[in-house]
Amino acid sequence: MLMWTPQMDEFFLQAMLTQQYHGNRIDGTFTSTAYTNMVNELHEKLNMNFSKSHLKNRLKTLKDHFAQYYDLFRGVGLSGFAWNSETKLFEADNEVWDSLIEVSKPDAIKWKTKKIHNYNELAELFAKDRAIGAAAGTAKEKKKQWSKTTSDQTETLEDVDRLLSTNKVTLENLIVDDDVFISSMPSLEEVQMNLNSSKNKKRKYEEDESMTLKIMSSLEAVGDAIKEGNAILKDSNIIMERSRQRVYSGDEIYNELELLNLEPNIISKAYLLLIKDQDSAQALFGCPARI
């Protein structure tokens, strides 16, 4: 039986990352080419003979160990906890640890002092596989429960809300596709908050749309009123223009008087009179005082 040391694990993880970067890992599974390359690389660096089964078994062990603390601390997203790359520990205040250990996860106490080597490399390799979890079992198992409760597909938050309210489906049997692992499901309060948020957003969108239509309608009404006002103002200007008294200039009056062949002294007297009296000037030109 091959005994793995921390140094061997470190070289193996680097070899896996190299093959992953080169595209020799498809849908989370290393190809035969990847295993051949890793066997050769480890043999060269460690001067040891490895087989494909050695690597596959160690990969499974590393992945299982990673799943234990990754799911427990939700990556590094569990409130109050942080990963310290120097101490290689998950760290938190004592009361946070006490709450986790005493209330929900008694077995978590070992991770308070147990160092985790190569966490970053392990996370890069396996975190994506844990993105939707593993602690709750495989999707195939959950699908059996789902088929017993409902054949309907829930594609919207409204559908989920309806099924939850009628107890046709529970959070435990809300599942995903085959061969995908499911993490611990959110609480009913969290789901309800998400549903309410979705409904509030929809209601807000409808209110905003309604307000936009009202504003547009009001703007159209204002535009029509402005057009109508401009038309009225234009008609009023025409009427005022037509009703305005024609004012003749001195040159116009004098030229008109000359056309009458009057004596110069009479032209002068008439000119002075007509300049002061536009009504008489209108009469001279043969026009009424007002048009």
Short mmCIF file of N, CA, C and O in Angstrom, two decimals, residues 13 56 87 100 139 186 207 246 279:
data_model
loop_
_atom_site.label_atom_id
_atom_site.label_comp_id
_atom_site.label_asym_id
_atom_site.label_seq_id
_atom_site.Cartn_x
_atom_site.Cartn_y
_atom_site.Cartn_z
N LEU A 13 -0.94 17.58 -6.48
CA LEU A 13 -1.87 18.69 -6.71
C LEU A 13 -1.37 19.60 -7.83
O LEU A 13 -2.13 20.04 -8.69
N LYS A 56 -5.81 7.85 -8.78
CA LYS A 56 -7.27 7.96 -8.69
C LYS A 56 -7.74 7.79 -7.24
O LYS A 56 -8.64 8.51 -6.78
N THR A 87 -1.58 30.38 9.01
CA THR A 87 -1.78 29.35 10.03
C THR A 87 -2.38 28.08 9.45
O THR A 87 -2.38 27.04 10.08
N LEU A 100 -21.21 27.30 16.33
CA LEU A 100 -21.16 26.27 15.29
C LEU A 100 -21.06 24.88 15.90
O LEU A 100 -21.75 23.94 15.49
N ALA A 139 -28.23 13.95 -6.66
CA ALA A 139 -29.49 14.39 -7.26
C ALA A 139 -30.37 13.21 -7.64
O ALA A 139 -31.59 13.32 -7.66
N PRO A 186 -31.39 26.20 1.44
CA PRO A 186 -31.68 27.40 2.22
C PRO A 186 -32.90 27.19 3.10
O PRO A 186 -33.73 26.32 2.83
N GLU A 207 -45.38 49.50 -11.33
CA GLU A 207 -45.69 50.87 -10.89
C GLU A 207 -44.90 51.88 -11.71
O GLU A 207 -45.43 52.91 -12.12
N ARG A 246 -53.92 101.93 -40.48
CA ARG A 246 -52.79 102.13 -41.40
C ARG A 246 -52.23 103.52 -41.16
O ARG A 246 -52.93 104.52 -41.19
N ASP A 279 -56.78 109.86 -39.82
CA ASP A 279 -58.10 109.53 -40.37
C ASP A 279 -58.31 110.26 -41.69
O ASP A 279 -58.83 109.68 -42.67
#
